[in-house]
PDB file of N, CA and C in Angstrom:
ATOM      1  N   MET A1148     -10.171   0.198 -46.223  1.00 61.00           N
ATOM      2  CA  MET A1148      -8.989   0.039 -44.792  1.00 61.00           C
ATOM      3  C   MET A1148      -8.645  -0.849 -44.649  1.00 61.00           C
ATOM      4  N   LYS A1149      -6.978  -0.833 -44.901  1.00 71.00           N
ATOM      5  CA  LYS A1149      -6.637  -1.867 -44.474  1.00 71.00           C
ATOM      6  C   LYS A1149      -6.938  -3.302 -44.242  1.00 71.00           C
ATOM      7  N   TYR A1150      -7.111  -3.034 -43.022  1.00 73.00           N
ATOM      8  CA  TYR A1150      -7.304  -4.007 -41.415  1.00 73.00           C
ATOM      9  C   TYR A1150      -8.609  -4.181 -41.341  1.00 73.00           C
ATOM     10  N   ASN A1151      -9.694  -3.503 -42.088  1.00 77.00           N
ATOM     11  CA  ASN A1151     -11.208  -3.808 -41.914  1.00 77.00           C
ATOM     12  C   ASN A1151     -11.495  -5.057 -41.482  1.00 77.00           C
ATOM     13  N   ALA A1152     -11.108  -6.056 -42.342  1.00 78.00           N
ATOM     14  CA  ALA A1152     -11.832  -7.449 -42.089  1.00 78.00           C
ATOM     15  C   ALA A1152     -11.250  -7.955 -40.485  1.00 78.00           C
ATOM     16  N   LEU A1153     -10.021  -7.446 -40.039  1.00 74.00           N
ATOM     17  CA  LEU A1153      -9.743  -7.440 -38.866  1.00 74.00           C
ATOM     18  C   LEU A1153     -10.286  -6.691 -37.388  1.00 74.00           C
ATOM     19  N   VAL A1154     -11.089  -5.740 -38.014  1.00 77.00           N
ATOM     20  CA  VAL A1154     -10.990  -4.948 -37.090  1.00 77.00           C
ATOM     21  C   VAL A1154     -12.743  -5.013 -36.900  1.00 77.00           C
ATOM     22  N   GLU A1155     -13.443  -4.938 -37.688  1.00 81.00           N
ATOM     23  CA  GLU A1155     -14.970  -5.504 -37.791  1.00 81.00           C
ATOM     24  C   GLU A1155     -15.493  -5.915 -36.631  1.00 81.00           C
ATOM     25  N   PRO A1156     -15.068  -7.672 -36.602  1.00 79.00           N
ATOM     26  CA  PRO A1156     -15.255  -8.671 -35.942  1.00 79.00           C
ATOM     27  C   PRO A1156     -15.080  -7.751 -34.294  1.00 79.00           C
ATOM     28  N   LEU A1157     -13.771  -7.471 -34.001  1.00 77.00           N
ATOM     29  CA  LEU A1157     -13.332  -6.958 -32.873  1.00 77.00           C
ATOM     30  C   LEU A1157     -14.803  -6.142 -32.206  1.00 77.00           C
ATOM     31  N   LYS A1158     -14.727  -5.073 -33.133  1.00 80.00           N
ATOM     32  CA  LYS A1158     -15.846  -4.033 -33.186  1.00 80.00           C
ATOM     33  C   LYS A1158     -16.890  -4.654 -32.651  1.00 80.00           C
ATOM     34  N   ASN A1159     -17.437  -5.809 -33.130  1.00 81.00           N
ATOM     35  CA  ASN A1159     -18.557  -6.292 -32.809  1.00 81.00           C
ATOM     36  C   ASN A1159     -18.863  -7.120 -31.258  1.00 81.00           C
ATOM     37  N   GLN A1160     -17.852  -7.296 -31.019  1.00 80.00           N
ATOM     38  CA  GLN A1160     -17.485  -8.372 -29.938  1.00 80.00           C
ATOM     39  C   GLN A1160     -17.556  -6.820 -28.988  1.00 80.00           C
ATOM     40  N   LEU A1161     -16.748  -6.159 -29.231  1.00 80.00           N
ATOM     41  CA  LEU A1161     -16.722  -5.146 -28.132  1.00 80.00           C
ATOM     42  C   LEU A1161     -18.590  -4.847 -27.872  1.00 80.00           C
ATOM     43  N   LEU A1162     -18.698  -4.369 -28.856  1.00 82.00           N
ATOM     44  CA  LEU A1162     -20.208  -3.671 -28.472  1.00 82.00           C
ATOM     45  C   LEU A1162     -21.025  -4.567 -27.787  1.00 82.00           C
ATOM     46  N   SER A1163     -21.426  -6.120 -28.286  1.00 82.00           N
ATOM     47  CA  SER A1163     -22.077  -6.715 -27.471  1.00 82.00           C
ATOM     48  C   SER A1163     -21.217  -7.274 -26.410  1.00 82.00           C
ATOM     49  N   ALA A1164     -20.116  -7.423 -25.922  1.00 81.00           N
ATOM     50  CA  ALA A1164     -19.211  -7.626 -24.260  1.00 81.00           C
ATOM     51  C   ALA A1164     -19.760  -6.546 -22.880  1.00 81.00           C
ATOM     52  N   GLN A1165     -20.254  -7.302 -21.944  1.00 84.00           N
ATOM     53  CA  GLN A1165     -20.279  -6.863 -20.578  1.00 84.00           C
ATOM     54  C   GLN A1165     -19.183  -6.286 -20.132  1.00 84.00           C
ATOM     55  N   SER A1166     -17.790  -7.158 -20.317  1.00 83.00           N
ATOM     56  CA  SER A1166     -17.035  -7.112 -19.813  1.00 83.00           C
ATOM     57  C   SER A1166     -15.804  -7.011 -20.519  1.00 83.00           C
ATOM     58  N   VAL A1167     -14.956  -6.691 -20.285  1.00 84.00           N
ATOM     59  CA  VAL A1167     -13.528  -6.088 -21.085  1.00 84.00           C
ATOM     60  C   VAL A1167     -12.763  -6.311 -20.706  1.00 84.00           C
ATOM     61  N   LEU A1168     -11.643  -7.449 -20.712  1.00 84.00           N
ATOM     62  CA  LEU A1168     -10.125  -7.258 -20.159  1.00 84.00           C
ATOM     63  C   LEU A1168      -8.950  -6.836 -21.227  1.00 84.00           C
ATOM     64  N   ILE A1169      -8.453  -5.453 -20.876  1.00 87.00           N
ATOM     65  CA  ILE A1169      -7.845  -5.134 -21.764  1.00 87.00           C
ATOM     66  C   ILE A1169      -5.925  -5.165 -21.008  1.00 87.00           C
ATOM     67  N   ALA A1170      -4.895  -6.386 -22.148  1.00 85.00           N
ATOM     68  CA  ALA A1170      -4.043  -6.880 -21.366  1.00 85.00           C
ATOM     69  C   ALA A1170      -3.003  -6.231 -22.139  1.00 85.00           C
ATOM     70  N   LEU A1171      -1.925  -5.280 -21.282  1.00 87.00           N
ATOM     71  CA  LEU A1171      -0.937  -4.633 -22.078  1.00 87.00           C
ATOM     72  C   LEU A1171       0.368  -5.893 -21.877  1.00 87.00           C
ATOM     73  N   PRO A1172       1.412  -5.468 -23.170  1.00 82.00           N
ATOM     74  CA  PRO A1172       2.616  -6.974 -22.771  1.00 82.00           C
ATOM     75  C   PRO A1172       3.095  -6.312 -21.993  1.00 82.00           C
ATOM     76  N   ALA A1173       4.388  -7.499 -21.294  1.00 81.00           N
ATOM     77  CA  ALA A1173       5.019  -7.421 -20.367  1.00 81.00           C
ATOM     78  C   ALA A1173       5.620  -5.945 -20.374  1.00 81.00           C
ATOM     79  N   VAL A1174       6.194  -5.762 -21.526  1.00 84.00           N
ATOM     80  CA  VAL A1174       7.092  -4.391 -21.212  1.00 84.00           C
ATOM     81  C   VAL A1174       6.489  -3.028 -22.058  1.00 84.00           C
ATOM     82  N   THR A1175       5.719  -2.134 -21.133  1.00 86.00           N
ATOM     83  CA  THR A1175       4.642  -1.210 -22.117  1.00 86.00           C
ATOM     84  C   THR A1175       5.480   0.080 -22.048  1.00 86.00           C
ATOM     85  N   ASN A1176       4.971   0.752 -22.469  1.00 88.00           N
ATOM     86  CA  ASN A1176       5.428   2.283 -22.681  1.00 88.00           C
ATOM     87  C   ASN A1176       4.246   3.236 -22.661  1.00 88.00           C
ATOM     88  N   VAL A1177       4.331   4.511 -22.531  1.00 90.00           N
ATOM     89  CA  VAL A1177       3.769   5.778 -22.077  1.00 90.00           C
ATOM     90  C   VAL A1177       2.051   5.405 -23.434  1.00 90.00           C
ATOM     91  N   ASP A1178       2.802   5.530 -24.161  1.00 91.00           N
ATOM     92  CA  ASP A1178       1.860   5.391 -25.522  1.00 91.00           C
ATOM     93  C   ASP A1178       0.819   4.185 -25.496  1.00 91.00           C
ATOM     94  N   LYS A1179       1.372   2.954 -25.343  1.00 90.00           N
ATOM     95  CA  LYS A1179       0.321   1.546 -24.830  1.00 90.00           C
ATOM     96  C   LYS A1179      -0.400   1.920 -23.681  1.00 90.00           C
ATOM     97  N   LEU A1180       0.060   2.470 -22.472  1.00 92.00           N
ATOM     98  CA  LEU A1180      -0.686   2.756 -21.443  1.00 92.00           C
ATOM     99  C   LEU A1180      -1.859   3.905 -21.746  1.00 92.00           C
ATOM    100  N   ALA A1181      -1.290   4.931 -22.791  1.00 92.00           N
ATOM    101  CA  ALA A1181      -2.462   6.016 -22.819  1.00 92.00           C
ATOM    102  C   ALA A1181      -3.758   5.158 -23.805  1.00 92.00           C
ATOM    103  N   SER A1182      -3.129   4.777 -24.818  1.00 90.00           N
ATOM    104  CA  SER A1182      -4.000   3.763 -25.584  1.00 90.00           C
ATOM    105  C   SER A1182      -4.935   3.075 -24.695  1.00 90.00           C
ATOM    106  N   ALA A1183      -4.826   2.204 -24.330  1.00 91.00           N
ATOM    107  CA  ALA A1183      -5.399   1.186 -22.932  1.00 91.00           C
ATOM    108  C   ALA A1183      -6.415   1.846 -22.229  1.00 91.00           C
ATOM    109  N   LEU A1184      -6.063   3.282 -21.485  1.00 93.00           N
ATOM    110  CA  LEU A1184      -6.544   3.920 -20.549  1.00 93.00           C
ATOM    111  C   LEU A1184      -7.241   4.218 -21.493  1.00 93.00           C
ATOM    112  N   ALA A1185      -7.524   4.983 -22.574  1.00 93.00           N
ATOM    113  CA  ALA A1185      -8.283   5.791 -23.634  1.00 93.00           C
ATOM    114  C   ALA A1185      -9.447   4.866 -23.963  1.00 93.00           C
ATOM    115  N   LEU A1186      -8.904   3.332 -24.491  1.00 90.00           N
ATOM    116  CA  LEU A1186     -10.096   2.873 -24.738  1.00 90.00           C
ATOM    117  C   LEU A1186     -11.344   2.264 -23.567  1.00 90.00           C
ATOM    118  N   LYS A1187     -10.406   2.206 -22.399  1.00 92.00           N
ATOM    119  CA  LYS A1187     -11.173   1.799 -21.075  1.00 92.00           C
ATOM    120  C   LYS A1187     -11.860   3.158 -21.021  1.00 92.00           C
ATOM    121  N   LEU A1188     -11.861   4.205 -21.229  1.00 93.00           N
ATOM    122  CA  LEU A1188     -12.694   4.879 -20.504  1.00 93.00           C
ATOM    123  C   LEU A1188     -13.848   4.965 -21.632  1.00 93.00           C
ATOM    124  N   SER A1189     -13.663   4.840 -22.714  1.00 91.00           N
ATOM    125  CA  SER A1189     -14.805   4.919 -24.110  1.00 91.00           C
ATOM    126  C   SER A1189     -15.536   3.536 -23.754  1.00 91.00           C
ATOM    127  N   LEU A1190     -14.824   2.374 -23.795  1.00 90.00           N
ATOM    128  CA  LEU A1190     -16.312   1.613 -23.054  1.00 90.00           C
ATOM    129  C   LEU A1190     -16.871   1.644 -21.928  1.00 90.00           C
ATOM    130  N   GLU A1191     -16.199   1.997 -20.966  1.00 93.00           N
ATOM    131  CA  GLU A1191     -17.146   2.268 -19.390  1.00 93.00           C
ATOM    132  C   GLU A1191     -18.463   3.423 -20.043  1.00 93.00           C
ATOM    133  N   LYS A1192     -18.102   4.289 -20.845  1.00 93.00           N
ATOM    134  CA  LYS A1192     -18.831   5.434 -21.466  1.00 93.00           C
ATOM    135  C   LYS A1192     -20.546   4.596 -21.729  1.00 93.00           C
ATOM    136  N   ASP A1193     -20.095   3.170 -22.206  1.00 90.00           N
ATOM    137  CA  ASP A1193     -21.232   2.780 -22.609  1.00 90.00           C
ATOM    138  C   ASP A1193     -21.586   1.560 -21.846  1.00 90.00           C
ATOM    139  N   ARG A1194     -21.089   1.853 -20.478  1.00 92.00           N
ATOM    140  CA  ARG A1194     -21.360   0.996 -19.397  1.00 92.00           C
ATOM    141  C   ARG A1194     -21.074  -0.556 -19.570  1.00 92.00           C
ATOM    142  N   LYS A1195     -19.871  -0.612 -19.714  1.00 89.00           N
ATOM    143  CA  LYS A1195     -19.230  -1.501 -19.761  1.00 89.00           C
ATOM    144  C   LYS A1195     -18.390  -1.791 -18.691  1.00 89.00           C
ATOM    145  N   LYS A1196     -17.891  -3.425 -17.743  1.00 88.00           N
ATOM    146  CA  LYS A1196     -16.879  -3.176 -17.101  1.00 88.00           C
ATOM    147  C   LYS A1196     -15.603  -3.502 -17.889  1.00 88.00           C
ATOM    148  N   VAL A1197     -14.615  -2.874 -17.431  1.00 89.00           N
ATOM    149  CA  VAL A1197     -13.397  -3.085 -18.022  1.00 89.00           C
ATOM    150  C   VAL A1197     -11.887  -3.146 -16.968  1.00 89.00           C
ATOM    151  N   GLU A1198     -11.421  -3.536 -16.945  1.00 88.00           N
ATOM    152  CA  GLU A1198     -10.614  -3.850 -16.474  1.00 88.00           C
ATOM    153  C   GLU A1198      -9.037  -3.813 -17.475  1.00 88.00           C
ATOM    154  N   VAL A1199      -7.757  -3.302 -16.777  1.00 90.00           N
ATOM    155  CA  VAL A1199      -6.511  -3.171 -17.809  1.00 90.00           C
ATOM    156  C   VAL A1199      -5.612  -3.687 -16.711  1.00 90.00           C
ATOM    157  N   VAL A1200      -4.552  -4.250 -17.319  1.00 89.00           N
ATOM    158  CA  VAL A1200      -4.037  -5.351 -16.448  1.00 89.00           C
ATOM    159  C   VAL A1200      -2.654  -5.410 -17.620  1.00 89.00           C
ATOM    160  N   SER A1201      -0.925  -5.072 -16.547  1.00 88.00           N
ATOM    161  CA  SER A1201      -0.138  -5.183 -17.273  1.00 88.00           C
ATOM    162  C   SER A1201       0.834  -5.504 -16.299  1.00 88.00           C
ATOM    163  N   GLU A1202       1.525  -6.628 -16.529  1.00 84.00           N
ATOM    164  CA  GLU A1202       3.177  -6.959 -15.775  1.00 84.00           C
ATOM    165  C   GLU A1202       4.123  -6.202 -15.541  1.00 84.00           C
ATOM    166  N   ASP A1203       4.086  -5.207 -16.425  1.00 85.00           N
ATOM    167  CA  ASP A1203       5.092  -4.342 -16.038  1.00 85.00           C
ATOM    168  C   ASP A1203       4.623  -3.030 -14.933  1.00 85.00           C
ATOM    169  N   THR A1204       6.046  -2.874 -14.549  1.00 82.00           N
ATOM    170  CA  THR A1204       5.979  -1.586 -13.281  1.00 82.00           C
ATOM    171  C   THR A1204       5.760  -0.400 -14.172  1.00 82.00           C
ATOM    172  N   LEU A1205       4.823   0.148 -13.465  1.00 81.00           N
ATOM    173  CA  LEU A1205       4.349   1.290 -13.716  1.00 81.00           C
ATOM    174  C   LEU A1205       5.467   2.263 -13.179  1.00 81.00           C
ATOM    175  N   ARG A1206       5.613   3.692 -13.793  1.00 81.00           N
ATOM    176  CA  ARG A1206       6.858   4.531 -13.933  1.00 81.00           C
ATOM    177  C   ARG A1206       6.031   5.886 -13.548  1.00 81.00           C
ATOM    178  N   VAL A1207       6.607   6.521 -12.754  1.00 81.00           N
ATOM    179  CA  VAL A1207       6.770   8.091 -12.211  1.00 81.00           C
ATOM    180  C   VAL A1207       6.093   8.845 -13.493  1.00 81.00           C
ATOM    181  N   SER A1208       6.924   8.704 -14.566  1.00 76.00           N
ATOM    182  CA  SER A1208       6.560   9.357 -15.852  1.00 76.00           C
ATOM    183  C   SER A1208       4.713   8.945 -16.112  1.00 76.00           C
ATOM    184  N   HIS A1209       4.283   7.920 -16.111  1.00 82.00           N
ATOM    185  CA  HIS A1209       3.228   7.459 -16.173  1.00 82.00           C
ATOM    186  C   HIS A1209       2.158   8.056 -15.589  1.00 82.00           C
ATOM    187  N   THR A1210       2.453   8.677 -14.424  1.00 82.00           N
ATOM    188  CA  THR A1210       1.506   9.299 -13.213  1.00 82.00           C
ATOM    189  C   THR A1210       0.352  10.462 -13.869  1.00 82.00           C
ATOM    190  N   ASN A1211       0.639  11.130 -14.517  1.00 87.00           N
ATOM    191  CA  ASN A1211      -0.030  12.065 -15.278  1.00 87.00           C
ATOM    192  C   ASN A1211      -1.134  11.569 -16.107  1.00 87.00           C
ATOM    193  N   LEU A1212      -1.118  10.130 -16.365  1.00 89.00           N
ATOM    194  CA  LEU A1212      -2.038   9.851 -17.469  1.00 89.00           C
ATOM    195  C   LEU A1212      -3.159   9.057 -16.042  1.00 89.00           C
ATOM    196  N   PHE A1213      -4.547   9.647 -16.771  1.00 91.00           N
ATOM    197  CA  PHE A1213      -5.902   9.572 -16.305  1.00 91.00           C
ATOM    198  C   PHE A1213      -6.275   7.931 -16.300  1.00 91.00           C
ATOM    199  N   GLY A1214      -6.514   7.567 -14.858  1.00 89.00           N
ATOM    200  CA  GLY A1214      -6.490   6.685 -14.656  1.00 89.00           C
ATOM    201  C   GLY A1214      -5.756   5.548 -14.439  1.00 89.00           C
ATOM    202  N   ILE A1215      -4.518   5.904 -14.353  1.00 89.00           N
ATOM    203  CA  ILE A1215      -3.455   5.020 -14.285  1.00 89.00           C
ATOM    204  C   ILE A1215      -3.385   4.311 -12.902  1.00 89.00           C
ATOM    205  N   GLY A1216      -4.276   4.464 -11.772  1.00 88.00           N
ATOM    206  CA  GLY A1216      -4.005   3.977 -10.913  1.00 88.00           C
ATOM    207  C   GLY A1216      -5.144   2.816 -10.630  1.00 88.00           C
ATOM    208  N   GLU A1217      -5.979   2.588 -11.851  1.00 89.00           N
ATOM    209  CA  GLU A1217      -6.542   1.656 -12.104  1.00 89.00           C
ATOM    210  C   GLU A1217      -5.951   0.750 -12.838  1.00 89.00           C
ATOM    211  N   VAL A1218      -4.611   0.402 -13.201  1.00 89.00           N
ATOM    212  CA  VAL A1218      -4.116  -0.493 -14.133  1.00 89.00           C
ATOM    213  C   VAL A1218      -3.391  -1.735 -12.948  1.00 89.00           C
ATOM    214  N   LYS A1219      -4.029  -2.914 -13.056  1.00 87.00           N
ATOM    215  CA  LYS A1219      -3.857  -3.788 -12.332  1.00 87.00           C
ATOM    216  C   LYS A1219      -2.344  -4.318 -12.565  1.00 87.00           C
ATOM    217  N   ASN A1220      -1.811  -4.900 -11.962  1.00 83.00           N
ATOM    218  CA  ASN A1220      -0.506  -5.654 -12.588  1.00 83.00           C
ATOM    219  C   ASN A1220      -1.138  -7.463 -12.372  1.00 83.00           C
ATOM    220  N   GLN A1221      -2.365  -7.702 -12.034  1.00 76.00           N
ATOM    221  CA  GLN A1221      -2.991  -9.421 -12.367  1.00 76.00           C
ATOM    222  C   GLN A1221      -4.247  -9.522 -12.622  1.00 76.00           C
ATOM    223  N   VAL A1222      -4.743 -10.187 -13.402  1.00 73.00           N
ATOM    224  CA  VAL A1222      -6.043 -10.674 -13.215  1.00 73.00           C
ATOM    225  C   VAL A1222      -6.979 -11.437 -11.808  1.00 73.00           C
ATOM    226  N   VAL A1223      -7.946 -11.003 -11.549  1.00 65.00           N
ATOM    227  CA  VAL A1223      -8.316 -11.211 -10.320  1.00 65.00           C
ATOM    228  C   VAL A1223      -9.692 -12.132 -10.864  1.00 65.00           C
ATOM    229  N   GLY A1224      -9.925 -13.267 -10.783  1.00 57.00           N
ATOM    230  CA  GLY A1224     -10.588 -13.724 -10.877  1.00 57.00           C
ATOM    231  C   GLY A1224     -12.055 -14.309  -9.317  1.00 57.00           C
ATOM    232  N   GLY A1225     -13.165 -14.814  -9.870  1.00 49.00           N
ATOM    233  CA  GLY A1225     -13.593 -15.343  -8.802  1.00 49.00           C
ATOM    234  C   GLY A1225     -13.195 -16.896  -8.857  1.00 49.00           C
ATOM    235  N   GLY A1226     -13.122 -17.146  -7.560  1.00 45.00           N
ATOM    236  CA  GLY A1226     -12.756 -18.907  -7.550  1.00 45.00           C
ATOM    237  C   GLY A1226     -11.229 -18.964  -7.084  1.00 45.00           C
ATOM    238  N   THR A1227     -10.606 -20.366  -7.274  1.00 47.00           N
ATOM    239  CA  THR A1227      -9.470 -20.672  -7.202  1.00 47.00           C
ATOM    240  C   THR A1227      -8.950 -20.568  -8.745  1.00 47.00           C
ATOM    241  N   ALA A1228      -7.996 -19.881  -8.599  1.00 48.00           N
ATOM    242  CA  ALA A1228      -6.912 -19.740  -9.501  1.00 48.00           C
ATOM    243  C   ALA A1228      -5.983 -21.071 -10.043  1.00 48.00           C
ATOM    244  N   SER A1229      -6.271 -21.964 -11.142  1.00 50.00           N
ATOM    245  CA  SER A1229      -5.605 -22.619 -11.561  1.00 50.00           C
ATOM    246  C   SER A1229      -5.483 -22.375 -13.222  1.00 50.00           C
ATOM    247  N   SER A1230      -4.293 -23.162 -13.525  1.00 50.00           N
ATOM    248  CA  SER A1230      -3.915 -23.710 -14.817  1.00 50.00           C
ATOM    249  C   SER A1230      -5.010 -24.019 -15.913  1.00 50.00           C
ATOM    250  N   ALA A1231      -5.649 -24.759 -15.007  1.00 50.00           N
ATOM    251  CA  ALA A1231      -7.249 -25.567 -15.878  1.00 50.00           C
ATOM    252  C   ALA A1231      -7.964 -24.454 -16.209  1.00 50.00           C
ATOM    253  N   ASN A1232      -8.023 -23.177 -15.610  1.00 50.00           N
ATOM    254  CA  ASN A1232      -8.814 -21.938 -16.237  1.00 50.00           C
ATOM    255  C   ASN A1232      -8.541 -20.694 -16.518  1.00 50.00           C
ATOM    256  N   THR A1233      -7.134 -20.954 -16.884  1.00 52.00           N
ATOM    257  CA  THR A1233      -6.174 -19.908 -17.527  1.00 52.00           C
ATOM    258  C   THR A1233      -5.938 -20.389 -18.828  1.00 52.00           C
ATOM    259  N   PHE A1234      -5.986 -19.091 -20.064  1.00 50.00           N
ATOM    260  CA  PHE A1234      -5.453 -19.461 -21.291  1.00 50.00           C
ATOM    261  C   PHE A1234      -4.548 -18.200 -21.499  1.00 50.00           C
ATOM    262  N   VAL A1235      -3.477 -18.075 -22.538  1.00 52.00           N
ATOM    263  CA  VAL A1235      -2.409 -17.464 -22.805  1.00 52.00           C
ATOM    264  C   VAL A1235      -2.848 -17.537 -24.176  1.00 52.00           C
ATOM    265  N   LEU A1236      -3.463 -16.106 -25.199  1.00 52.00           N
ATOM    266  CA  LEU A1236      -3.207 -16.182 -26.320  1.00 52.00           C
ATOM    267  C   LEU A1236      -2.357 -15.446 -26.899  1.00 52.00           C
ATOM    268  N   THR A1237      -1.592 -15.408 -27.432  1.00 51.00           N
ATOM    269  CA  THR A1237      -0.823 -14.567 -28.192  1.00 51.00           C
ATOM    270  C   THR A1237      -0.703 -15.032 -29.650  1.00 51.00           C
ATOM    271  N   LEU A1238      -1.209 -12.791 -29.619  1.00 51.00           N
ATOM    272  CA  LEU A1238      -1.144 -12.361 -31.043  1.00 51.00           C
ATOM    273  C   LEU A1238      -0.029 -12.449 -31.425  1.00 51.00           C
ATOM    274  N   GLU A1239       0.847 -12.860 -33.036  1.00 51.00           N
ATOM    275  CA  GLU A1239       1.590 -12.736 -33.433  1.00 51.00           C
ATOM    276  C   GLU A1239       1.378 -11.808 -34.648  1.00 51.00           C
ATOM    277  N   ASP A1240       2.066 -10.500 -34.323  1.00 51.00           N
ATOM    278  CA  ASP A1240       2.446  -9.562 -35.741  1.00 51.00           C
ATOM    279  C   ASP A1240       1.113  -9.343 -36.258  1.00 51.00           C
ATOM    280  N   VAL A1241      -0.045  -8.943 -35.345  1.00 53.00           N
ATOM    281  CA  VAL A1241      -1.371  -8.381 -35.528  1.00 53.00           C
ATOM    282  C   VAL A1241      -0.996  -7.061 -35.329  1.00 53.00           C
ATOM    283  N   VAL A1242      -0.476  -6.443 -34.403  1.00 53.00           N
ATOM    284  CA  VAL A1242      -0.190  -5.188 -33.834  1.00 53.00           C
ATOM    285  C   VAL A1242       0.887  -4.954 -33.166  1.00 53.00           C
ATOM    286  N   ASP A1243       1.426  -5.992 -32.806  1.00 53.00           N
ATOM    287  CA  ASP A1243       3.003  -5.953 -31.774  1.00 53.00           C
ATOM    288  C   ASP A1243       3.421  -7.227 -31.449  1.00 53.00           C
ATOM    289  N   ASP A1244       4.228  -7.549 -31.541  1.00 49.00           N
ATOM    290  CA  ASP A1244       5.266  -8.647 -31.409  1.00 49.00           C
ATOM    291  C   ASP A1244       4.996  -9.186 -30.020  1.00 49.00           C
ATOM    292  N   SER A1245       4.567  -8.145 -29.680  1.00 49.00           N
ATOM    293  CA  SER A1245       4.661  -8.630 -27.897  1.00 49.00           C
ATOM    294  C   SER A1245       3.164  -8.867 -27.018  1.00 49.00           C
ATOM    295  N   ILE A1246       2.033  -8.736 -28.026  1.00 48.00           N
ATOM    296  CA  ILE A1246       1.169  -8.789 -27.072  1.00 48.00           C
ATOM    297  C   ILE A1246       0.310 -10.108 -26.655  1.00 48.00           C
ATOM    298  N   SER A1247      -0.035  -9.967 -25.653  1.00 46.00           N
ATOM    299  CA  SER A1247      -0.400 -11.754 -25.221  1.00 46.00           C
ATOM    300  C   SER A1247      -1.839 -10.899 -24.395  1.00 46.00           C
ATOM    301  N   LEU A1248      -3.070 -11.599 -24.731  1.00 49.00           N
ATOM    302  CA  LEU A1248      -4.077 -11.596 -24.396  1.00 49.00           C
ATOM    303  C   LEU A1248      -4.265 -12.572 -22.924  1.00 49.00           C
ATOM    304  N   ILE A1249      -4.688 -12.223 -21.964  1.00 45.00           N
ATOM    305  CA  ILE A1249      -5.050 -13.756 -21.078  1.00 45.00           C
ATOM    306  C   ILE A1249      -6.488 -13.584 -20.979  1.00 45.00           C
ATOM    307  N   VAL A1250      -7.076 -15.029 -20.703  1.00 47.00           N
ATOM    308  CA  VAL A1250      -8.836 -14.764 -20.942  1.00 47.00           C
ATOM    309  C   VAL A1250      -8.721 -16.044 -19.618  1.00 47.00           C
ATOM    310  N   ALA A1251      -9.503 -15.628 -18.358  1.00 42.00           N
ATOM    311  CA  ALA A1251      -9.586 -16.696 -17.569  1.00 42.00           C
ATOM    312  C   ALA A1251     -11.197 -16.906 -17.594  1.00 42.00           C
ATOM    313  N   TYR A1252     -11.715 -17.484 -17.276  1.00 41.00           N
ATOM    314  CA  TYR A1252     -12.755 -18.126 -16.862  1.00 41.00           C
ATOM    315  C   TYR A1252     -13.202 -19.263 -15.734  1.00 41.00           C
ATOM    316  N   GLU A1253     -14.756 -19.067 -15.323  1.00 39.00           N
ATOM    317  CA  GLU A1253     -14.618 -19.804 -14.392  1.00 39.00           C
ATOM    318  C   GLU A1253     -15.527 -20.926 -15.123  1.00 39.00           C
ATOM    319  N   PRO A1254     -15.841 -22.592 -14.291  1.00 35.00           N
ATOM    320  CA  PRO A1254     -16.547 -23.325 -15.016  1.00 35.00           C
ATOM    321  C   PRO A1254     -17.453 -23.801 -14.374  1.00 35.00           C
TER     322      PRO A1254
END
């Protein structure tokens, strides 16, 4: 497969992760939402804590997607939010040029 070298490390990380954040682009569509929710269900089946976030406004056309009510518009972490413990990673030309991954941590 063309992307095996990129997919294998991600697969290994997902297998060992206990919590997973799926961050969708600021402008999303039904395909991206459906993919994120399917991945969420798959990971939850393996007893992982999964959150899906998108700052896009969910539309009436999205309401038929199972789990759409669990999509959040912000990442909520414990403690006080500050720029000191929030990172934005932009993955250019990997899958979609508008995908960003938000990673928050507490020191």
